[in-house]
Coordinates of C-alpha atoms and ligand atoms in Angstrom, one line a residue:
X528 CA 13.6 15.9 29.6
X529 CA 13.8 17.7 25.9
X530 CA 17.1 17.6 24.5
X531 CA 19.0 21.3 23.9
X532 CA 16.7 23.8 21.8
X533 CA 19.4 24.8 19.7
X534 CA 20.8 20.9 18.5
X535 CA 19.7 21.0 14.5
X536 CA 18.8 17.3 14.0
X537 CA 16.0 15.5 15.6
X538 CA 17.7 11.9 15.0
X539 CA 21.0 13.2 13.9
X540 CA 22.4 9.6 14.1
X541 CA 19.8 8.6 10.7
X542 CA 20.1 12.3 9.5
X543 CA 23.9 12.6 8.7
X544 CA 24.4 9.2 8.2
X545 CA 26.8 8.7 5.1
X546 CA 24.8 6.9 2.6
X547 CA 26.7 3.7 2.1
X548 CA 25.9 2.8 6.2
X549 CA 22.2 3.9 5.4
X550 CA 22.5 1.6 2.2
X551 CA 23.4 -1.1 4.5
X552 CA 21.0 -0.4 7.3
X553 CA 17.9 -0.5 4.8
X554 CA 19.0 -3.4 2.4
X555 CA 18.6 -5.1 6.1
X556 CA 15.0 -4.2 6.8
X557 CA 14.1 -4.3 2.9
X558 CA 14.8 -8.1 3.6
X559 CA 13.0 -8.4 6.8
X560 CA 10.2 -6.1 5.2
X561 CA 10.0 -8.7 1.9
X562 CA 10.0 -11.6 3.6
X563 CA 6.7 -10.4 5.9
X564 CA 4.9 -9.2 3.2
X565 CA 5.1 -12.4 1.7
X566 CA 4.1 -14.1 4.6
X567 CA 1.1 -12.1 5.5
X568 CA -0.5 -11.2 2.0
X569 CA -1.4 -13.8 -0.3
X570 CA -1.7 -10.7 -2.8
X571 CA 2.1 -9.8 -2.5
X572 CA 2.8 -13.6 -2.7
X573 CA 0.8 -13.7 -5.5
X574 CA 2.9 -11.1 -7.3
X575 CA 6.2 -11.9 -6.2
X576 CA 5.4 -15.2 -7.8
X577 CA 4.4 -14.3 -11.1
X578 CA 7.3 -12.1 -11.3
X579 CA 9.7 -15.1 -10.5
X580 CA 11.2 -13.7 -7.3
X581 CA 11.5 -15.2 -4.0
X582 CA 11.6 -12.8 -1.0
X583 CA 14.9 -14.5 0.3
X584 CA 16.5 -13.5 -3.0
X585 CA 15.6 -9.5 -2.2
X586 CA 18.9 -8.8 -0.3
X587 CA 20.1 -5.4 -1.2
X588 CA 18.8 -1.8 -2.1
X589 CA 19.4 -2.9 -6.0
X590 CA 17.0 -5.9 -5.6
X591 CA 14.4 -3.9 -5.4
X592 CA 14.4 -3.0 -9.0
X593 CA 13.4 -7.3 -9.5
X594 CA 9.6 -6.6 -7.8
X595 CA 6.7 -5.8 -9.5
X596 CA 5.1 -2.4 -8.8
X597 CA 2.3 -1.9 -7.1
X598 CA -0.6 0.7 -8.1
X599 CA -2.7 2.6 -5.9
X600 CA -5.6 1.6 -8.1
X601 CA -5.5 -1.7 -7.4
X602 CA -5.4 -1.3 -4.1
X603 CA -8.9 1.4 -4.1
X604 CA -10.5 -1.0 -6.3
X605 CA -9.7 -4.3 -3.9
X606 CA -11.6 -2.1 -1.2
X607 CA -14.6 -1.7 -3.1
X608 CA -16.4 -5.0 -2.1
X609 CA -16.5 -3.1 1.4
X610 CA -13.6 -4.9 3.2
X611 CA -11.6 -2.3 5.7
X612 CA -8.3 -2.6 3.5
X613 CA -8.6 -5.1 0.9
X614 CA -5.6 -6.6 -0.6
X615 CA -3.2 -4.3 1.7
X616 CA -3.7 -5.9 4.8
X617 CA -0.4 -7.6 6.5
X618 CA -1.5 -7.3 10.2
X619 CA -4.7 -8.8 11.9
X620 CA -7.6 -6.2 12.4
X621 CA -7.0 -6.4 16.4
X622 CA -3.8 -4.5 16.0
X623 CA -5.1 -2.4 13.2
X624 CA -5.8 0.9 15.5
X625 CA -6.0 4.0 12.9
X626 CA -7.4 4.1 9.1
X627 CA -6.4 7.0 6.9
X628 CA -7.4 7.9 3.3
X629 CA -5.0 9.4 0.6
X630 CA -5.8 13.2 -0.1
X631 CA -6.7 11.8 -3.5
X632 CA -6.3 14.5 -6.7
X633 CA -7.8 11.6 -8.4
X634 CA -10.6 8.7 -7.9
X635 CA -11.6 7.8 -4.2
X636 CA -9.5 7.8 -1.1
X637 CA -7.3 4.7 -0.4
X638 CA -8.0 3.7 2.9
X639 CA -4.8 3.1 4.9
X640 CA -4.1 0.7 7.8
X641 CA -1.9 1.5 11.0
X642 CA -0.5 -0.4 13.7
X643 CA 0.7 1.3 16.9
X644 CA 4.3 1.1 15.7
X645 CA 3.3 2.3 12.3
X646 CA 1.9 5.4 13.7
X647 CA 5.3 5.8 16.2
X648 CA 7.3 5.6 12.7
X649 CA 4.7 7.9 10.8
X650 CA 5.3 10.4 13.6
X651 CA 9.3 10.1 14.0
X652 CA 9.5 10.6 10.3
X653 CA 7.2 13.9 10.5
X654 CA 9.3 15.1 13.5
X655 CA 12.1 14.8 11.6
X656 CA 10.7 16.7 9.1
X657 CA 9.3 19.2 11.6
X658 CA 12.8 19.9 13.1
X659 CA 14.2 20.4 10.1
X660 CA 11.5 23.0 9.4
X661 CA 12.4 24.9 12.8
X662 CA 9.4 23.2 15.0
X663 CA 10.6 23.2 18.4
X664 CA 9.2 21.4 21.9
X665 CA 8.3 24.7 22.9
X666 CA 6.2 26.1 20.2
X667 CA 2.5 26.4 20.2
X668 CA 1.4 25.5 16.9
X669 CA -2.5 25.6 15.5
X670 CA -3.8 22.7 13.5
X671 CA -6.3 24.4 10.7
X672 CA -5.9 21.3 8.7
X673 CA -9.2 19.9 7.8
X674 CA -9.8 17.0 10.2
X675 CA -11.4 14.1 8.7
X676 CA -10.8 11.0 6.5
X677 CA -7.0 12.3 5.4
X678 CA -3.8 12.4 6.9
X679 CA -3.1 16.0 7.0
X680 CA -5.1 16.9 9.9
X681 CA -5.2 14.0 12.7
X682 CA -2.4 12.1 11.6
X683 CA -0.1 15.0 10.3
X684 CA -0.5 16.6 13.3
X685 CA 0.4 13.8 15.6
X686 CA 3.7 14.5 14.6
X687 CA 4.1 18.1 16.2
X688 CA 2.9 16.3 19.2
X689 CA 5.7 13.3 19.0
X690 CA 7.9 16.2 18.4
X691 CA 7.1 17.9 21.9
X692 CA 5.3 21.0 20.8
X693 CA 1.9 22.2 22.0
X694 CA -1.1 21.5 19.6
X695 CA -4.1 23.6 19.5
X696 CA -6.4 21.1 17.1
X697 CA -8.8 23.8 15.1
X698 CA -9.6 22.3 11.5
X699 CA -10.5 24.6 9.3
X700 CA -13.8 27.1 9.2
X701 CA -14.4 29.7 12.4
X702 CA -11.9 31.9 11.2
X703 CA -13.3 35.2 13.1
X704 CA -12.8 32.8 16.3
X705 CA -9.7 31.2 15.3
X706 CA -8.0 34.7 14.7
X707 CA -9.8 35.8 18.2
X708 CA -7.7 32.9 19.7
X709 CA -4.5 33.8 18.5
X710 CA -4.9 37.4 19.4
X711 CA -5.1 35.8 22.7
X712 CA -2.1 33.3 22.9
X713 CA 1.3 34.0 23.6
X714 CA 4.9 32.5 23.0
X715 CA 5.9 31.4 19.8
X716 CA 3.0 30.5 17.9
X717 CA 2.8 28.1 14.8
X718 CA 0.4 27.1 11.9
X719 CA 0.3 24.3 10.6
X720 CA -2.1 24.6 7.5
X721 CA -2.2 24.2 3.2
X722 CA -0.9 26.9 1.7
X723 CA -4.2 27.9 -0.1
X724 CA -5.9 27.9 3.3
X725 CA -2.8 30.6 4.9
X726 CA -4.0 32.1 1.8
X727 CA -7.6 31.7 2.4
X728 CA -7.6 33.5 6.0
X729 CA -5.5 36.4 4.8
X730 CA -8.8 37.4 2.7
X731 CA -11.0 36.9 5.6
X732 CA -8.5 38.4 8.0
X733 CA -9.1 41.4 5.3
X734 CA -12.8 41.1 5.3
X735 CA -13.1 41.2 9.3
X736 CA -10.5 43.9 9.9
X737 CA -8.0 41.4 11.2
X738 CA -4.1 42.6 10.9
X739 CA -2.7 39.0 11.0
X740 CA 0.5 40.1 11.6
X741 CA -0.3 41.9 14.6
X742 CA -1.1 38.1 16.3
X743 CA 2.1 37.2 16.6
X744 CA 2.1 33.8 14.3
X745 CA 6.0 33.3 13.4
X746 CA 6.4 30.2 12.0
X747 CA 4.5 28.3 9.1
X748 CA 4.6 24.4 8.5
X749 CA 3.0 24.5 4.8
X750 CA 1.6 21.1 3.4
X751 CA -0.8 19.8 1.1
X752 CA -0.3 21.6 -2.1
X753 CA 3.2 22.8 -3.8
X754 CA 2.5 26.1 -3.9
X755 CA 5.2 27.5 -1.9
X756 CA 7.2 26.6 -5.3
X757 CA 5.5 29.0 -7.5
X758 CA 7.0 32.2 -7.4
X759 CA 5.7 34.8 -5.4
X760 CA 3.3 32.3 -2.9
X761 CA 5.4 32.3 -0.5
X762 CA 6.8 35.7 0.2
X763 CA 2.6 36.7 -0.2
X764 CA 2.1 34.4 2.8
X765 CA 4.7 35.2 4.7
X766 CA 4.1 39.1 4.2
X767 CA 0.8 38.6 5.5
X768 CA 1.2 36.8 8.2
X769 CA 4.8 38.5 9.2
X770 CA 6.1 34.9 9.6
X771 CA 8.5 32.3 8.1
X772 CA 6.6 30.0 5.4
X773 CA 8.2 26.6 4.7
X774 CA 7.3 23.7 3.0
X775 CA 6.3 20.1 4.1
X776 CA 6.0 17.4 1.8
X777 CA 4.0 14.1 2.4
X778 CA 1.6 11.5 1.2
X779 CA -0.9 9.6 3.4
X780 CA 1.3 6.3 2.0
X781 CA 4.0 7.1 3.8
X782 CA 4.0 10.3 5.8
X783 CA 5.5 13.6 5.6
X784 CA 8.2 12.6 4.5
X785 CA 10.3 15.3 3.3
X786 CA 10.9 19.4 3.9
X787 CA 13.3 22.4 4.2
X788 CA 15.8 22.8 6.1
X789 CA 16.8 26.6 7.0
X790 CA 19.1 26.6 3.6
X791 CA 15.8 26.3 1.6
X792 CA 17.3 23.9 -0.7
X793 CA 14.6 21.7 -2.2
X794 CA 13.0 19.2 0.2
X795 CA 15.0 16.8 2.3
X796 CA 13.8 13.3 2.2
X797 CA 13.3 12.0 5.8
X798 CA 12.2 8.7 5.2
X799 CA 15.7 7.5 5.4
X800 CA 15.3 4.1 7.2
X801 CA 12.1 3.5 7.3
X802 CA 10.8 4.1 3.1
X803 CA 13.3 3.6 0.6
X804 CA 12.5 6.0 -2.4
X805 CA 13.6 5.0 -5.9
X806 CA 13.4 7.3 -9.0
X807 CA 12.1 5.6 -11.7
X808 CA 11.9 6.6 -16.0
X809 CA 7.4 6.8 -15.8
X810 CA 7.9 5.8 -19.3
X811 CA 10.5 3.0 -19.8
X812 CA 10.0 2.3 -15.5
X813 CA 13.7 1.8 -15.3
X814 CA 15.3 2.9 -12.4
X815 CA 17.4 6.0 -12.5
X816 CA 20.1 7.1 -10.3
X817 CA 20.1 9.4 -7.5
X818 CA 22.2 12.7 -9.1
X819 CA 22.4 16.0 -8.9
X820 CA 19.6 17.3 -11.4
X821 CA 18.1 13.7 -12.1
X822 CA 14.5 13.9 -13.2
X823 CA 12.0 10.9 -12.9
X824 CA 8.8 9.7 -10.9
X825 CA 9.2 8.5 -6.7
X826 CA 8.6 5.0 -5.9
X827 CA 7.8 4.0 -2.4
X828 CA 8.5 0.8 -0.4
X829 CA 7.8 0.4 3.2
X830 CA 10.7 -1.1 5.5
X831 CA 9.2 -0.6 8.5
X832 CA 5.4 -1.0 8.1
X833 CA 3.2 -3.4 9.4
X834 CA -0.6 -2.6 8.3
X835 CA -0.2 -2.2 5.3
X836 CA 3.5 -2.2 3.6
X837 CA 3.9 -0.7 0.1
X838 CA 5.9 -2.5 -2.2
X839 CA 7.2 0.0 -4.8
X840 CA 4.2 1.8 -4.7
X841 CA 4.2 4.6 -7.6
X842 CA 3.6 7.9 -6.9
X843 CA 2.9 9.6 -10.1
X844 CA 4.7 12.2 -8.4
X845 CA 7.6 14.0 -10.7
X846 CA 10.5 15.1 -9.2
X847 CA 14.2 16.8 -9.7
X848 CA 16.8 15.3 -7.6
X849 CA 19.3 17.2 -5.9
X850 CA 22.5 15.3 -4.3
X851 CA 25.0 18.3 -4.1
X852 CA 25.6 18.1 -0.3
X853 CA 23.8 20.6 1.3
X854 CA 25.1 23.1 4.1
X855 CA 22.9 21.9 7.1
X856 CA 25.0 18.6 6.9
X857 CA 22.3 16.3 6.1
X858 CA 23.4 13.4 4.2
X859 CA 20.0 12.3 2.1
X860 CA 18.7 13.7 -1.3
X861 CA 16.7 16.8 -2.1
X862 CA 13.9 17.3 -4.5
X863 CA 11.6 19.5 -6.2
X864 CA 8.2 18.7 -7.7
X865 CA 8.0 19.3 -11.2
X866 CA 4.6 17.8 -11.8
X867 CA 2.6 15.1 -11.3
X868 CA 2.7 12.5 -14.5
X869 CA -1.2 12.1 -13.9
X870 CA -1.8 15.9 -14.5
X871 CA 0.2 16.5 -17.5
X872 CA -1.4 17.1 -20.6
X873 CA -0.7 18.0 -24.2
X874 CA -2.2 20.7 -26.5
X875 CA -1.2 20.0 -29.9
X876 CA 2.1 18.7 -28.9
X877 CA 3.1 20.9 -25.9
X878 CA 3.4 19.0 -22.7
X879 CA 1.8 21.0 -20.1
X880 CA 2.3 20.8 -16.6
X881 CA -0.2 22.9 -14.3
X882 CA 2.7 23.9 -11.7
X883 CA 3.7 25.8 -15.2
X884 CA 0.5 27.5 -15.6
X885 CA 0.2 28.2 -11.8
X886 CA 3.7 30.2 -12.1
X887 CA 2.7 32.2 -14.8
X888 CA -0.6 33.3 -13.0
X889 CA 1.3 34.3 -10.1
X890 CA 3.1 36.5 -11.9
X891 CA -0.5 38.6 -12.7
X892 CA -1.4 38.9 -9.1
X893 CA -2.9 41.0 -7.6
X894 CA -5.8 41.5 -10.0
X895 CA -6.0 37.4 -10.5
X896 CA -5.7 35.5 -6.8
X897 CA -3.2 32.9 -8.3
X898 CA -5.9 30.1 -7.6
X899 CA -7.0 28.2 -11.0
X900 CA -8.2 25.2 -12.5
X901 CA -8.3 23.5 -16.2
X902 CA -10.9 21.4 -17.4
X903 CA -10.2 19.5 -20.8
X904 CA -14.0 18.7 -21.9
X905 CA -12.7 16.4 -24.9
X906 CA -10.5 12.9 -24.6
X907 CA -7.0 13.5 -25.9
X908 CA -5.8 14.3 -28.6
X909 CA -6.1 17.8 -27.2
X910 CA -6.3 20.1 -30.7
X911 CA -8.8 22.6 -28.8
X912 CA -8.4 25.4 -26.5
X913 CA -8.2 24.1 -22.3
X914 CA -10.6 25.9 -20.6
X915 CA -8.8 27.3 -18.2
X916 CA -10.3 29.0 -14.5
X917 CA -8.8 32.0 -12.9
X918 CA -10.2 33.6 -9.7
X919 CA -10.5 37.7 -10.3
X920 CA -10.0 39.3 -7.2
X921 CA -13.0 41.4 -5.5
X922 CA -11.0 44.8 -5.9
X923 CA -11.3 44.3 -9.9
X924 CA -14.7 46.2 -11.1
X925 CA -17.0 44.2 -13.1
X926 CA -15.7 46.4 -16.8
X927 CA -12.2 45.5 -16.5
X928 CA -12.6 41.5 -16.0
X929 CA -12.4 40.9 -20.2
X930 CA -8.9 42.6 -20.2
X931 CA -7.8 41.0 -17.3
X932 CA -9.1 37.5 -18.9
X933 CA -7.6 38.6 -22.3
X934 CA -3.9 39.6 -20.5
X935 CA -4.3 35.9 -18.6
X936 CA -4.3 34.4 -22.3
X937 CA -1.9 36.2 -23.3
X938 CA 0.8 35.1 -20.8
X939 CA -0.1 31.8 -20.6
X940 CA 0.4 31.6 -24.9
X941 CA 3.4 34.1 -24.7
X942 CA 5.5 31.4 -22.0
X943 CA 3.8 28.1 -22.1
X944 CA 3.4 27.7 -26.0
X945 CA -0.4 27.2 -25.7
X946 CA -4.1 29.2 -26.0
X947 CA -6.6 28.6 -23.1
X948 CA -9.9 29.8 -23.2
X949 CA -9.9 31.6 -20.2
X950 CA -13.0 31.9 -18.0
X951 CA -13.4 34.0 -14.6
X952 CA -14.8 32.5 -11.3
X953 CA -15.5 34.6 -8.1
X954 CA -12.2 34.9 -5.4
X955 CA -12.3 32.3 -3.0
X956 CA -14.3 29.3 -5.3
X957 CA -10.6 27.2 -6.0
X958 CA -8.8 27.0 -3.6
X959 CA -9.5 24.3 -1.2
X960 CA -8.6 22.9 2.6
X961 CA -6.7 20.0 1.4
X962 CA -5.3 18.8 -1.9
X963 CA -6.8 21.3 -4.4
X964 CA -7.6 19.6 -8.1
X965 CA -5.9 21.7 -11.1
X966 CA -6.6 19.3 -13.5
X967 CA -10.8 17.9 -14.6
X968 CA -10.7 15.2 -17.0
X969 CA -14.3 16.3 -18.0
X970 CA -15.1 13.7 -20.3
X971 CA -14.2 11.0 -17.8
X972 CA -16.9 12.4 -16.1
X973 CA -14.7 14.6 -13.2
X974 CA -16.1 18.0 -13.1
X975 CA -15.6 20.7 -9.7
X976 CA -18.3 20.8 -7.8
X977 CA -19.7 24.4 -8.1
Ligands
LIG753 ZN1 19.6 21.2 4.3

């Protein structure tokens, strides 16, 4: 029944198709995918309306740059008189099966609605991805992502399952009987986790006596977090583990919708024909062009959604573009995070981004973990020092934490421009099972929890 092992596409039709026939292909369901949303939200209509456009008149890829955008907080705060969805909601609640909430960094989850065909096209975007990533029908892959309200763990891992490959669901927590299981399993086993949490269960695997590498785990499918971008993460996990880390990119609005391919490249987007990403100036909003090295923020809009479509929904998300064909022949764009525009900050004029921060850090590992956050207690304008969180590791002894703290401050001034006041926390405090928070606003009020 599977296809050959060894093929490298999943859908190689939508995978190498040149771009002006995938141009064509979506400016044909962006027009279909208007003219519903229209129909079935009064909200959208509403919008569409004040911004002079009629759905008919969306017929191209270009058009899209004519429609307002649409804001993920006015789509939380339309839920907040208790309805399932609020304004989001293009499909009756009999064929609404499945409701996921966005892995929020910031505010409360936006709950998410999904058809039975939008799960079918969440999933064939993740198996793309999955493919791409090495996944294959016969691999045996454990789910440690937290299963609950956010797409990572039920809804992320349907797509392993669409794909062919065994699941083992786990969630996170029992590690002495999770690493019992995998002692016991054989073939080619996978994990499917956050980074922080491969991270996580290397220290326990330490604490119990566990050599991870001895279980036999050989391929990682990393998502959550971008840490396998900072220097260093990766090749610790996969040391560890004595597998083959790569990274998985996705947002509960639309999937997981991009990933490596064996080149390690960036991160292919696989939403071709069912999201059409735009990259958009966060500043000006105009759109930029798709280029080789083009920076800007993603935009999202659903062309193949029926719950709840997103029309040119901003992620906040900035990203590098990469469009220099890449050796595994697929035809769509890559990209690297660079930040997201929410958690940039500036200290007397230097714009920092925490992915910064979170590099230098890793460069003073072992006797820091890596793991950090920053909390700014005052609104901007920020002429104080960030306090900034580092987890010591356990070897350190108690009398060498203040140089450790002082050599911390000293990197992060020395290659970011800037002075944090740098506290310790205990090893294992930061990192989280899903999205981990870098950034606490503290005088709005968002503080960690410990
Ligand atoms: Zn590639």
């Amino acid at each position: 029944m599977w296809p050959e092992m060894d093929r490298p596409y999943w859908n190689e039709e939508i995978e190498t198709m040149p771009l002006e026939k995938l141009r064509k292909l979506e400016s044909e369901r962006l027009q279909k995918q208007m003219a519903y949303v229209y129909r079935t939200s009064p909200w959208y209509a509403e919008k569409f309306d004040q911004a002079g456009v009629r759905p008919d008149s969306i017929r191209d890829y270009k058009d899209l740059a004519r429609l307002p955008f649409t804001n993920k907080t006015d789509l939380t705060r339309s839920q907040d008189d208790g309805s399932l969805v609020g304004v989001n909601q293009c499909a009756p609640q009999d064929d609404i099966l499945r409701i996921v909430g966005t892995g929020g960094t910031t505010g409360r989850p936006l709950r998410l609605p999904f058809t039975a065909n939008d799960i079918t096209v969440y999933a064939e975007q993740g198996a793309r991805s999955l493919w791409a990533m090495g996944c294959r029908p016969t691999d045996t892959v454990i789910n440690v992502f937290n299963y609950s309200i956010y797409a990572g763990g039920v809804t992320g891992g349907n797509s392993f399952e669409y794909l062919g490959a065994t699941t083992l669901p786990y969630s996170v927590g029992q590690t002495a009987r999770l690493f019992d299981l995998l002692g016991h399993l054989q073939g080619t086993l996978g994990l499917y986790a956050t980074p922080s949490y491969a991270v996580r269960l290397l220290d326990r695997a330490d604490e119990e006596g566990v050599d991870l590498r001895a279980l036999g785990v050989k391929k990682a499918f990393l998502s959550g977090e971008a840490g396998l971008q900072i220097p260093g993460y990766r090749e610790r996990i996969e040391d560890g583990w004595g597998m083959q880390a790569r990274d998985l990119y996705g947002a509960a609005e639309v999937g997981a919708h991009s990933a490596e391919c064996e080149h390690l490249n960036g991160l292919h987007w696989f939403g071709s024909g069912l999201v059409i990403a735009e990259l958009i100036d966060p500043q000006s909003l105009d759109v930029i062009e798709m280029h080789e090295g083009a920076v800007g923020e993603l935009v999202f809009t659903s062309i193949q959604r029926e719950a709840g479509p997103l029309v040119r929904l901003r992620t906040h998300d900035l990203v590098e573009v990469f469009t220099d064909p890449c050796p595994c022949g697929r035809t769509s764009f890559r990209f690297l995070t660079r930040a997201r525009s929410d958690d940039m900050f500036v200290v007397k004029g230097i714009n920092v981004y925490p992915l910064g921060v979170q590099s230098v850090l890793a460069g003073l590992r072992p006797r820091i973990t890596g793991e950090y956050r920053i909390i700014l207690r005052a609104a901007p304008p920020i002429d104080y020092e960030p306090e900034l969180h580092v987890e010591i590791s356990r070897e350190v002894p108690e009398a060498e934490v203040a140089s450790v703290l002082a050599e911390v401050r000293e990197a992060i001034r020395g290659r970011l421009s800037f002075t944090p006041e740098v506290h310790p926390v205990a090893q294992g405090v930061i990192a989280s099972d899903h999205k981990t928070r870098r950034v606490y606003r503290a005088y709005d009020g968002i503080l960690p929890a410990d």
